[in-house]
Amino acid sequence: MKRVLKIIAWTVFGLVISLFALGALFMYKVQNGFPVSYETEKPNLSLAENQPAILLFSKTTGFRHGESIDASKPIIQAMAKKNGWAVYETEEGGVFNEEQLAHFKLVIFNNSTGRVLNDEQQVALEKYVENGGSLMGIHGAGDNSHHWDWYVANLLGTTFSHHPLNPQFQKAQVQLESSVDSSFKAKLLATWVGNDEWYVFFDQPKDAQVVYYIDGEKILPSGNMLWMKDKNFGMGKYHPVAWHKMAGKGKTFYTSMGHSKDVWANPAYVNLIEQAIVWSIGD
Ligand SMILES: [Zn+2]
């Protein structure tokens, strides 16, 4: 009898240790990124010579906003047709090399999450932007899954903390920042109601021109969950949700809005993306 109890006790002990080890490994991977495969083969680009070209990049190795990504593509294609832009759509990183990036006026990280490029490809994008290229990020492109300091500093200028969980989606009045460039001011709606997953960042975006903001005191920013009880601080009353920055000779634009497919049916949001592209590819 004693022997049986001993076996049971050791088995339980072993299981607990194994579960703990697996949990620790999982948390480590969440912090540092899961193993990812990188595409290194250069694609065949066939871009119209006389049209400004956009690289629409929707690769995800972190959380995938699949519905929003799917809904965005026809909208951005239609926008491109209207404005005379060429769009190269891909979920593979092979195009991130110096020679091929030079063909593009703008690279869009379209809800792209996780570590999506290898070291060399990251450097190619950094050089591309700093030498005068443009980079835009939509929603998930600004979460904390990228593990890439240059990208966080230059696209965001702040660091993602969390998104609200209770409730996850909330309505908020989106306000145009009065100091925004006249080109945006003339084209964008002054105020509209957004229903989104409002990302919370640790600080205001550094050296950025805010385009849209919400009243952070009118949303419930808590992202608390079991064992993680410090996620309720928010950004304060002035809560930017779209902004742009300079990065060397290049330009970056980010909006934290864009979680669900519904945004792509909202003319105010679609117009924001369109004007941000116009601004990005302009001189
Ligand atoms: Zn989201």
JSON list of N, CA, C and O in Angstrom, two decimals, residues 197-245:
[
{"chain": "A", "resi": 197, "resn": "GLU", "atom": "N", "xyz": [-11.00, 48.04, -30.78]},
{"chain": "A", "resi": 197, "resn": "GLU", "atom": "CA", "xyz": [-10.24, 47.53, -29.64]},
{"chain": "A", "resi": 197, "resn": "GLU", "atom": "C", "xyz": [-9.15, 48.59, -29.41]},
{"chain": "A", "resi": 197, "resn": "GLU", "atom": "O", "xyz": [-8.17, 48.61, -30.15]},
{"chain": "A", "resi": 198, "resn": "TRP", "atom": "N", "xyz": [-9.35, 49.47, -28.46]},
{"chain": "A", "resi": 198, "resn": "TRP", "atom": "CA", "xyz": [-8.50, 50.66, -28.32]},
{"chain": "A", "resi": 198, "resn": "TRP", "atom": "C", "xyz": [-7.19, 50.30, -27.65]},
{"chain": "A", "resi": 198, "resn": "TRP", "atom": "O", "xyz": [-7.15, 50.11, -26.45]},
{"chain": "A", "resi": 199, "resn": "TYR", "atom": "N", "xyz": [-6.14, 50.21, -28.45]},
{"chain": "A", "resi": 199, "resn": "TYR", "atom": "CA", "xyz": [-4.83, 49.88, -27.90]},
{"chain": "A", "resi": 199, "resn": "TYR", "atom": "C", "xyz": [-4.39, 50.94, -26.88]},
{"chain": "A", "resi": 199, "resn": "TYR", "atom": "O", "xyz": [-4.58, 52.13, -27.11]},
{"chain": "A", "resi": 200, "resn": "VAL", "atom": "N", "xyz": [-3.77, 50.46, -25.81]},
{"chain": "A", "resi": 200, "resn": "VAL", "atom": "CA", "xyz": [-3.22, 51.34, -24.79]},
{"chain": "A", "resi": 200, "resn": "VAL", "atom": "C", "xyz": [-1.69, 51.25, -24.86]},
{"chain": "A", "resi": 200, "resn": "VAL", "atom": "O", "xyz": [-1.14, 50.15, -24.87]},
{"chain": "A", "resi": 201, "resn": "PHE", "atom": "N", "xyz": [-1.05, 52.39, -24.95]},
{"chain": "A", "resi": 201, "resn": "PHE", "atom": "CA", "xyz": [0.41, 52.45, -24.98]},
{"chain": "A", "resi": 201, "resn": "PHE", "atom": "C", "xyz": [0.91, 53.04, -23.67]},
{"chain": "A", "resi": 201, "resn": "PHE", "atom": "O", "xyz": [0.18, 53.73, -22.97]},
{"chain": "A", "resi": 202, "resn": "PHE", "atom": "N", "xyz": [2.18, 52.77, -23.35]},
{"chain": "A", "resi": 202, "resn": "PHE", "atom": "CA", "xyz": [2.71, 53.23, -22.07]},
{"chain": "A", "resi": 202, "resn": "PHE", "atom": "C", "xyz": [2.83, 54.74, -22.00]},
{"chain": "A", "resi": 202, "resn": "PHE", "atom": "O", "xyz": [2.69, 55.34, -20.94]},
{"chain": "A", "resi": 203, "resn": "ASP", "atom": "N", "xyz": [3.16, 55.38, -23.14]},
{"chain": "A", "resi": 203, "resn": "ASP", "atom": "CA", "xyz": [3.35, 56.83, -23.16]},
{"chain": "A", "resi": 203, "resn": "ASP", "atom": "C", "xyz": [2.71, 57.41, -24.41]},
{"chain": "A", "resi": 203, "resn": "ASP", "atom": "O", "xyz": [2.30, 56.68, -25.30]},
{"chain": "A", "resi": 204, "resn": "GLN", "atom": "N", "xyz": [2.71, 58.72, -24.46]},
{"chain": "A", "resi": 204, "resn": "GLN", "atom": "CA", "xyz": [2.34, 59.41, -25.69]},
{"chain": "A", "resi": 204, "resn": "GLN", "atom": "C", "xyz": [3.40, 59.08, -26.75]},
{"chain": "A", "resi": 204, "resn": "GLN", "atom": "O", "xyz": [4.58, 58.92, -26.41]},
{"chain": "A", "resi": 205, "resn": "PRO", "atom": "N", "xyz": [3.02, 58.98, -28.03]},
{"chain": "A", "resi": 205, "resn": "PRO", "atom": "CA", "xyz": [4.04, 58.71, -29.06]},
{"chain": "A", "resi": 205, "resn": "PRO", "atom": "C", "xyz": [5.04, 59.87, -29.15]},
{"chain": "A", "resi": 205, "resn": "PRO", "atom": "O", "xyz": [4.65, 61.02, -29.20]},
{"chain": "A", "resi": 206, "resn": "LYS", "atom": "N", "xyz": [6.33, 59.51, -29.15]},
{"chain": "A", "resi": 206, "resn": "LYS", "atom": "CA", "xyz": [7.40, 60.51, -29.09]},
{"chain": "A", "resi": 206, "resn": "LYS", "atom": "C", "xyz": [7.65, 61.13, -30.47]},
{"chain": "A", "resi": 206, "resn": "LYS", "atom": "O", "xyz": [7.69, 60.42, -31.47]},
{"chain": "A", "resi": 207, "resn": "ASP", "atom": "N", "xyz": [7.87, 62.43, -30.49]},
{"chain": "A", "resi": 207, "resn": "ASP", "atom": "CA", "xyz": [8.18, 63.17, -31.73]},
{"chain": "A", "resi": 207, "resn": "ASP", "atom": "C", "xyz": [7.19, 62.86, -32.84]},
{"chain": "A", "resi": 207, "resn": "ASP", "atom": "O", "xyz": [7.58, 62.67, -34.00]},
{"chain": "A", "resi": 208, "resn": "ALA", "atom": "N", "xyz": [5.93, 62.77, -32.50]},
{"chain": "A", "resi": 208, "resn": "ALA", "atom": "CA", "xyz": [4.91, 62.41, -33.49]},
{"chain": "A", "resi": 208, "resn": "ALA", "atom": "C", "xyz": [3.90, 63.53, -33.66]},
{"chain": "A", "resi": 208, "resn": "ALA", "atom": "O", "xyz": [3.68, 64.32, -32.74]},
{"chain": "A", "resi": 209, "resn": "GLN", "atom": "N", "xyz": [3.32, 63.58, -34.83]},
{"chain": "A", "resi": 209, "resn": "GLN", "atom": "CA", "xyz": [2.18, 64.46, -35.07]},
{"chain": "A", "resi": 209, "resn": "GLN", "atom": "C", "xyz": [0.92, 63.61, -34.96]},
{"chain": "A", "resi": 209, "resn": "GLN", "atom": "O", "xyz": [0.71, 62.70, -35.78]},
{"chain": "A", "resi": 210, "resn": "VAL", "atom": "N", "xyz": [0.12, 63.88, -33.94]},
{"chain": "A", "resi": 210, "resn": "VAL", "atom": "CA", "xyz": [-1.11, 63.12, -33.79]},
{"chain": "A", "resi": 210, "resn": "VAL", "atom": "C", "xyz": [-2.10, 63.54, -34.87]},
{"chain": "A", "resi": 210, "resn": "VAL", "atom": "O", "xyz": [-2.20, 64.72, -35.21]},
{"chain": "A", "resi": 211, "resn": "VAL", "atom": "N", "xyz": [-2.81, 62.56, -35.43]},
{"chain": "A", "resi": 211, "resn": "VAL", "atom": "CA", "xyz": [-3.83, 62.85, -36.44]},
{"chain": "A", "resi": 211, "resn": "VAL", "atom": "C", "xyz": [-5.22, 62.72, -35.82]},
{"chain": "A", "resi": 211, "resn": "VAL", "atom": "O", "xyz": [-6.05, 63.61, -35.96]},
{"chain": "A", "resi": 212, "resn": "TYR", "atom": "N", "xyz": [-5.46, 61.62, -35.13]},
{"chain": "A", "resi": 212, "resn": "TYR", "atom": "CA", "xyz": [-6.73, 61.43, -34.43]},
{"chain": "A", "resi": 212, "resn": "TYR", "atom": "C", "xyz": [-6.47, 60.99, -32.99]},
{"chain": "A", "resi": 212, "resn": "TYR", "atom": "O", "xyz": [-5.47, 60.30, -32.72]},
{"chain": "A", "resi": 213, "resn": "TYR", "atom": "N", "xyz": [-7.36, 61.37, -32.10]},
{"chain": "A", "resi": 213, "resn": "TYR", "atom": "CA", "xyz": [-7.27, 60.92, -30.71]},
{"chain": "A", "resi": 213, "resn": "TYR", "atom": "C", "xyz": [-8.67, 60.66, -30.19]},
{"chain": "A", "resi": 213, "resn": "TYR", "atom": "O", "xyz": [-9.67, 61.07, -30.80]},
{"chain": "A", "resi": 214, "resn": "ILE", "atom": "N", "xyz": [-8.74, 59.96, -29.07]},
{"chain": "A", "resi": 214, "resn": "ILE", "atom": "CA", "xyz": [-10.02, 59.79, -28.38]},
{"chain": "A", "resi": 214, "resn": "ILE", "atom": "C", "xyz": [-9.85, 60.30, -26.95]},
{"chain": "A", "resi": 214, "resn": "ILE", "atom": "O", "xyz": [-8.72, 60.58, -26.52]},
{"chain": "A", "resi": 215, "resn": "ASP", "atom": "N", "xyz": [-10.95, 60.42, -26.24]},
{"chain": "A", "resi": 215, "resn": "ASP", "atom": "CA", "xyz": [-10.89, 60.79, -24.83]},
{"chain": "A", "resi": 215, "resn": "ASP", "atom": "C", "xyz": [-10.68, 59.51, -24.02]},
{"chain": "A", "resi": 215, "resn": "ASP", "atom": "O", "xyz": [-11.60, 58.70, -23.88]},
{"chain": "A", "resi": 216, "resn": "GLY", "atom": "N", "xyz": [-9.46, 59.35, -23.51]},
{"chain": "A", "resi": 216, "resn": "GLY", "atom": "CA", "xyz": [-9.10, 58.13, -22.79]},
{"chain": "A", "resi": 216, "resn": "GLY", "atom": "C", "xyz": [-9.88, 57.93, -21.50]},
{"chain": "A", "resi": 216, "resn": "GLY", "atom": "O", "xyz": [-9.90, 56.83, -20.96]},
{"chain": "A", "resi": 217, "resn": "GLU", "atom": "N", "xyz": [-10.50, 59.02, -21.04]},
{"chain": "A", "resi": 217, "resn": "GLU", "atom": "CA", "xyz": [-11.29, 58.89, -19.80]},
{"chain": "A", "resi": 217, "resn": "GLU", "atom": "C", "xyz": [-12.70, 58.41, -20.09]},
{"chain": "A", "resi": 217, "resn": "GLU", "atom": "O", "xyz": [-13.47, 58.14, -19.17]},
{"chain": "A", "resi": 218, "resn": "LYS", "atom": "N", "xyz": [-13.01, 58.32, -21.37]},
{"chain": "A", "resi": 218, "resn": "LYS", "atom": "CA", "xyz": [-14.36, 57.85, -21.72]},
{"chain": "A", "resi": 218, "resn": "LYS", "atom": "C", "xyz": [-14.38, 56.39, -22.17]},
{"chain": "A", "resi": 218, "resn": "LYS", "atom": "O", "xyz": [-15.42, 55.88, -22.58]},
{"chain": "A", "resi": 219, "resn": "ILE", "atom": "N", "xyz": [-13.21, 55.74, -22.12]},
{"chain": "A", "resi": 219, "resn": "ILE", "atom": "CA", "xyz": [-13.21, 54.29, -22.37]},
{"chain": "A", "resi": 219, "resn": "ILE", "atom": "C", "xyz": [-12.78, 53.60, -21.07]},
{"chain": "A", "resi": 219, "resn": "ILE", "atom": "O", "xyz": [-12.23, 54.24, -20.17]},
{"chain": "A", "resi": 220, "resn": "LEU", "atom": "N", "xyz": [-13.06, 52.32, -21.00]},
{"chain": "A", "resi": 220, "resn": "LEU", "atom": "CA", "xyz": [-12.58, 51.52, -19.86]},
{"chain": "A", "resi": 220, "resn": "LEU", "atom": "C", "xyz": [-11.31, 50.83, -20.35]},
{"chain": "A", "resi": 220, "resn": "LEU", "atom": "O", "xyz": [-11.38, 49.89, -21.13]},
{"chain": "A", "resi": 221, "resn": "PRO", "atom": "N", "xyz": [-10.13, 51.32, -19.91]},
{"chain": "A", "resi": 221, "resn": "PRO", "atom": "CA", "xyz": [-8.89, 50.80, -20.49]},
{"chain": "A", "resi": 221, "resn": "PRO", "atom": "C", "xyz": [-8.37, 49.53, -19.83]},
{"chain": "A", "resi": 221, "resn": "PRO", "atom": "O", "xyz": [-7.32, 49.03, -20.21]},
{"chain": "A", "resi": 222, "resn": "SER", "atom": "N", "xyz": [-9.10, 48.99, -18.87]},
{"chain": "A", "resi": 222, "resn": "SER", "atom": "CA", "xyz": [-8.56, 47.86, -18.12]},
{"chain": "A", "resi": 222, "resn": "SER", "atom": "C", "xyz": [-8.32, 46.63, -18.99]},
{"chain": "A", "resi": 222, "resn": "SER", "atom": "O", "xyz": [-9.18, 46.20, -19.75]},
{"chain": "A", "resi": 223, "resn": "GLY", "atom": "N", "xyz": [-7.11, 46.11, -18.87]},
{"chain": "A", "resi": 223, "resn": "GLY", "atom": "CA", "xyz": [-6.79, 44.86, -19.56]},
{"chain": "A", "resi": 223, "resn": "GLY", "atom": "C", "xyz": [-6.46, 43.79, -18.53]},
{"chain": "A", "resi": 223, "resn": "GLY", "atom": "O", "xyz": [-5.73, 42.85, -18.83]},
{"chain": "A", "resi": 224, "resn": "ASN", "atom": "N", "xyz": [-6.98, 43.97, -17.33]},
{"chain": "A", "resi": 224, "resn": "ASN", "atom": "CA", "xyz": [-6.66, 43.00, -16.26]},
{"chain": "A", "resi": 224, "resn": "ASN", "atom": "C", "xyz": [-7.17, 41.62, -16.58]},
{"chain": "A", "resi": 224, "resn": "ASN", "atom": "O", "xyz": [-8.23, 41.45, -17.16]},
{"chain": "A", "resi": 225, "resn": "MET", "atom": "N", "xyz": [-6.37, 40.64, -16.22]},
{"chain": "A", "resi": 225, "resn": "MET", "atom": "CA", "xyz": [-6.85, 39.26, -16.27]},
{"chain": "A", "resi": 225, "resn": "MET", "atom": "C", "xyz": [-6.19, 38.51, -15.13]},
{"chain": "A", "resi": 225, "resn": "MET", "atom": "O", "xyz": [-5.40, 39.07, -14.38]},
{"chain": "A", "resi": 226, "resn": "LEU", "atom": "N", "xyz": [-6.51, 37.25, -15.03]},
{"chain": "A", "resi": 226, "resn": "LEU", "atom": "CA", "xyz": [-6.01, 36.42, -13.94]},
{"chain": "A", "resi": 226, "resn": "LEU", "atom": "C", "xyz": [-4.49, 36.62, -13.79]},
{"chain": "A", "resi": 226, "resn": "LEU", "atom": "O", "xyz": [-3.74, 36.47, -14.73]},
{"chain": "A", "resi": 227, "resn": "TRP", "atom": "N", "xyz": [-4.04, 36.93, -12.62]},
{"chain": "A", "resi": 227, "resn": "TRP", "atom": "CA", "xyz": [-2.61, 37.10, -12.28]},
{"chain": "A", "resi": 227, "resn": "TRP", "atom": "C", "xyz": [-1.95, 38.30, -12.93]},
{"chain": "A", "resi": 227, "resn": "TRP", "atom": "O", "xyz": [-0.78, 38.54, -12.74]},
{"chain": "A", "resi": 228, "resn": "MET", "atom": "N", "xyz": [-2.67, 39.03, -13.78]},
{"chain": "A", "resi": 228, "resn": "MET", "atom": "CA", "xyz": [-2.07, 40.22, -14.38]},
{"chain": "A", "resi": 228, "resn": "MET", "atom": "C", "xyz": [-2.99, 41.38, -14.07]},
{"chain": "A", "resi": 228, "resn": "MET", "atom": "O", "xyz": [-3.96, 41.63, -14.77]},
{"chain": "A", "resi": 229, "resn": "LYS", "atom": "N", "xyz": [-2.66, 42.08, -12.99]},
{"chain": "A", "resi": 229, "resn": "LYS", "atom": "CA", "xyz": [-3.62, 43.05, -12.46]},
{"chain": "A", "resi": 229, "resn": "LYS", "atom": "C", "xyz": [-3.14, 44.49, -12.59]},
{"chain": "A", "resi": 229, "resn": "LYS", "atom": "O", "xyz": [-3.63, 45.37, -11.92]},
{"chain": "A", "resi": 230, "resn": "ASP", "atom": "N", "xyz": [-2.15, 44.72, -13.44]},
{"chain": "A", "resi": 230, "resn": "ASP", "atom": "CA", "xyz": [-1.61, 46.09, -13.51]},
{"chain": "A", "resi": 230, "resn": "ASP", "atom": "C", "xyz": [-1.96, 46.79, -14.81]},
{"chain": "A", "resi": 230, "resn": "ASP", "atom": "O", "xyz": [-1.38, 47.78, -15.17]},
{"chain": "A", "resi": 231, "resn": "LYS", "atom": "N", "xyz": [-2.91, 46.23, -15.54]},
{"chain": "A", "resi": 231, "resn": "LYS", "atom": "CA", "xyz": [-3.17, 46.73, -16.90]},
{"chain": "A", "resi": 231, "resn": "LYS", "atom": "C", "xyz": [-4.39, 47.62, -16.95]},
{"chain": "A", "resi": 231, "resn": "LYS", "atom": "O", "xyz": [-5.27, 47.43, -17.77]},
{"chain": "A", "resi": 232, "resn": "ASN", "atom": "N", "xyz": [-4.47, 48.59, -16.06]},
{"chain": "A", "resi": 232, "resn": "ASN", "atom": "CA", "xyz": [-5.67, 49.41, -16.06]},
{"chain": "A", "resi": 232, "resn": "ASN", "atom": "C", "xyz": [-5.37, 50.89, -16.08]},
{"chain": "A", "resi": 232, "resn": "ASN", "atom": "O", "xyz": [-6.19, 51.70, -15.73]},
{"chain": "A", "resi": 233, "resn": "PHE", "atom": "N", "xyz": [-4.13, 51.25, -16.50]},
{"chain": "A", "resi": 233, "resn": "PHE", "atom": "CA", "xyz": [-3.74, 52.65, -16.33]},
{"chain": "A", "resi": 233, "resn": "PHE", "atom": "C", "xyz": [-4.17, 53.55, -17.48]},
{"chain": "A", "resi": 233, "resn": "PHE", "atom": "O", "xyz": [-4.51, 54.69, -17.28]},
{"chain": "A", "resi": 234, "resn": "GLY", "atom": "N", "xyz": [-4.14, 53.03, -18.69]},
{"chain": "A", "resi": 234, "resn": "GLY", "atom": "CA", "xyz": [-4.54, 53.88, -19.81]},
{"chain": "A", "resi": 234, "resn": "GLY", "atom": "C", "xyz": [-3.49, 54.94, -20.12]},
{"chain": "A", "resi": 234, "resn": "GLY", "atom": "O", "xyz": [-2.45, 55.01, -19.50]},
{"chain": "A", "resi": 235, "resn": "MET", "atom": "N", "xyz": [-3.75, 55.76, -21.12]},
{"chain": "A", "resi": 235, "resn": "MET", "atom": "CA", "xyz": [-2.79, 56.79, -21.55]},
{"chain": "A", "resi": 235, "resn": "MET", "atom": "C", "xyz": [-3.18, 58.15, -21.02]},
{"chain": "A", "resi": 235, "resn": "MET", "atom": "O", "xyz": [-2.56, 59.14, -21.33]},
{"chain": "A", "resi": 236, "resn": "GLY", "atom": "N", "xyz": [-4.24, 58.18, -20.25]},
{"chain": "A", "resi": 236, "resn": "GLY", "atom": "CA", "xyz": [-4.74, 59.48, -19.81]},
{"chain": "A", "resi": 236, "resn": "GLY", "atom": "C", "xyz": [-5.85, 59.96, -20.74]},
{"chain": "A", "resi": 236, "resn": "GLY", "atom": "O", "xyz": [-6.30, 59.22, -21.62]},
{"chain": "A", "resi": 237, "resn": "LYS", "atom": "N", "xyz": [-6.25, 61.19, -20.51]},
{"chain": "A", "resi": 237, "resn": "LYS", "atom": "CA", "xyz": [-7.38, 61.73, -21.25]},
{"chain": "A", "resi": 237, "resn": "LYS", "atom": "C", "xyz": [-7.07, 61.84, -22.75]},
{"chain": "A", "resi": 237, "resn": "LYS", "atom": "O", "xyz": [-7.88, 61.48, -23.59]},
{"chain": "A", "resi": 238, "resn": "TYR", "atom": "N", "xyz": [-5.86, 62.35, -23.06]},
{"chain": "A", "resi": 238, "resn": "TYR", "atom": "CA", "xyz": [-5.47, 62.52, -24.45]},
{"chain": "A", "resi": 238, "resn": "TYR", "atom": "C", "xyz": [-4.88, 61.20, -24.95]},
{"chain": "A", "resi": 238, "resn": "TYR", "atom": "O", "xyz": [-3.77, 60.83, -24.61]},
{"chain": "A", "resi": 239, "resn": "HIS", "atom": "N", "xyz": [-5.67, 60.49, -25.75]},
{"chain": "A", "resi": 239, "resn": "HIS", "atom": "CA", "xyz": [-5.34, 59.12, -26.12]},
{"chain": "A", "resi": 239, "resn": "HIS", "atom": "C", "xyz": [-5.24, 59.03, -27.65]},
{"chain": "A", "resi": 239, "resn": "HIS", "atom": "O", "xyz": [-6.25, 58.79, -28.34]},
{"chain": "A", "resi": 240, "resn": "PRO", "atom": "N", "xyz": [-4.04, 59.25, -28.21]},
{"chain": "A", "resi": 240, "resn": "PRO", "atom": "CA", "xyz": [-3.89, 59.23, -29.66]},
{"chain": "A", "resi": 240, "resn": "PRO", "atom": "C", "xyz": [-4.23, 57.86, -30.25]},
{"chain": "A", "resi": 240, "resn": "PRO", "atom": "O", "xyz": [-3.89, 56.83, -29.66]},
{"chain": "A", "resi": 241, "resn": "VAL", "atom": "N", "xyz": [-4.87, 57.86, -31.43]},
{"chain": "A", "resi": 241, "resn": "VAL", "atom": "CA", "xyz": [-5.20, 56.61, -32.11]},
{"chain": "A", "resi": 241, "resn": "VAL", "atom": "C", "xyz": [-4.70, 56.59, -33.55]},
{"chain": "A", "resi": 241, "resn": "VAL", "atom": "O", "xyz": [-4.84, 55.58, -34.25]},
{"chain": "A", "resi": 242, "resn": "ALA", "atom": "N", "xyz": [-4.09, 57.70, -34.00]},
{"chain": "A", "resi": 242, "resn": "ALA", "atom": "CA", "xyz": [-3.43, 57.74, -35.31]},
{"chain": "A", "resi": 242, "resn": "ALA", "atom": "C", "xyz": [-2.41, 58.87, -35.27]},
{"chain": "A", "resi": 242, "resn": "ALA", "atom": "O", "xyz": [-2.71, 59.95, -34.76]},
{"chain": "A", "resi": 243, "resn": "TRP", "atom": "N", "xyz": [-1.19, 58.59, -35.77]},
{"chain": "A", "resi": 243, "resn": "TRP", "atom": "CA", "xyz": [-0.16, 59.63, -35.75]},
{"chain": "A", "resi": 243, "resn": "TRP", "atom": "C", "xyz": [0.89, 59.34, -36.82]},
{"chain": "A", "resi": 243, "resn": "TRP", "atom": "O", "xyz": [0.96, 58.26, -37.37]},
{"chain": "A", "resi": 244, "resn": "HIS", "atom": "N", "xyz": [1.68, 60.39, -37.10]},
{"chain": "A", "resi": 244, "resn": "HIS", "atom": "CA", "xyz": [2.79, 60.16, -38.03]},
{"chain": "A", "resi": 244, "resn": "HIS", "atom": "C", "xyz": [4.08, 60.75, -37.50]},
{"chain": "A", "resi": 244, "resn": "HIS", "atom": "O", "xyz": [4.06, 61.61, -36.62]},
{"chain": "A", "resi": 245, "resn": "LYS", "atom": "N", "xyz": [5.18, 60.25, -38.05]},
{"chain": "A", "resi": 245, "resn": "LYS", "atom": "CA", "xyz": [6.52, 60.60, -37.57]},
{"chain": "A", "resi": 245, "resn": "LYS", "atom": "C", "xyz": [7.49, 60.68, -38.75]},
{"chain": "A", "resi": 245, "resn": "LYS", "atom": "O", "xyz": [7.18, 60.23, -39.85]}
]
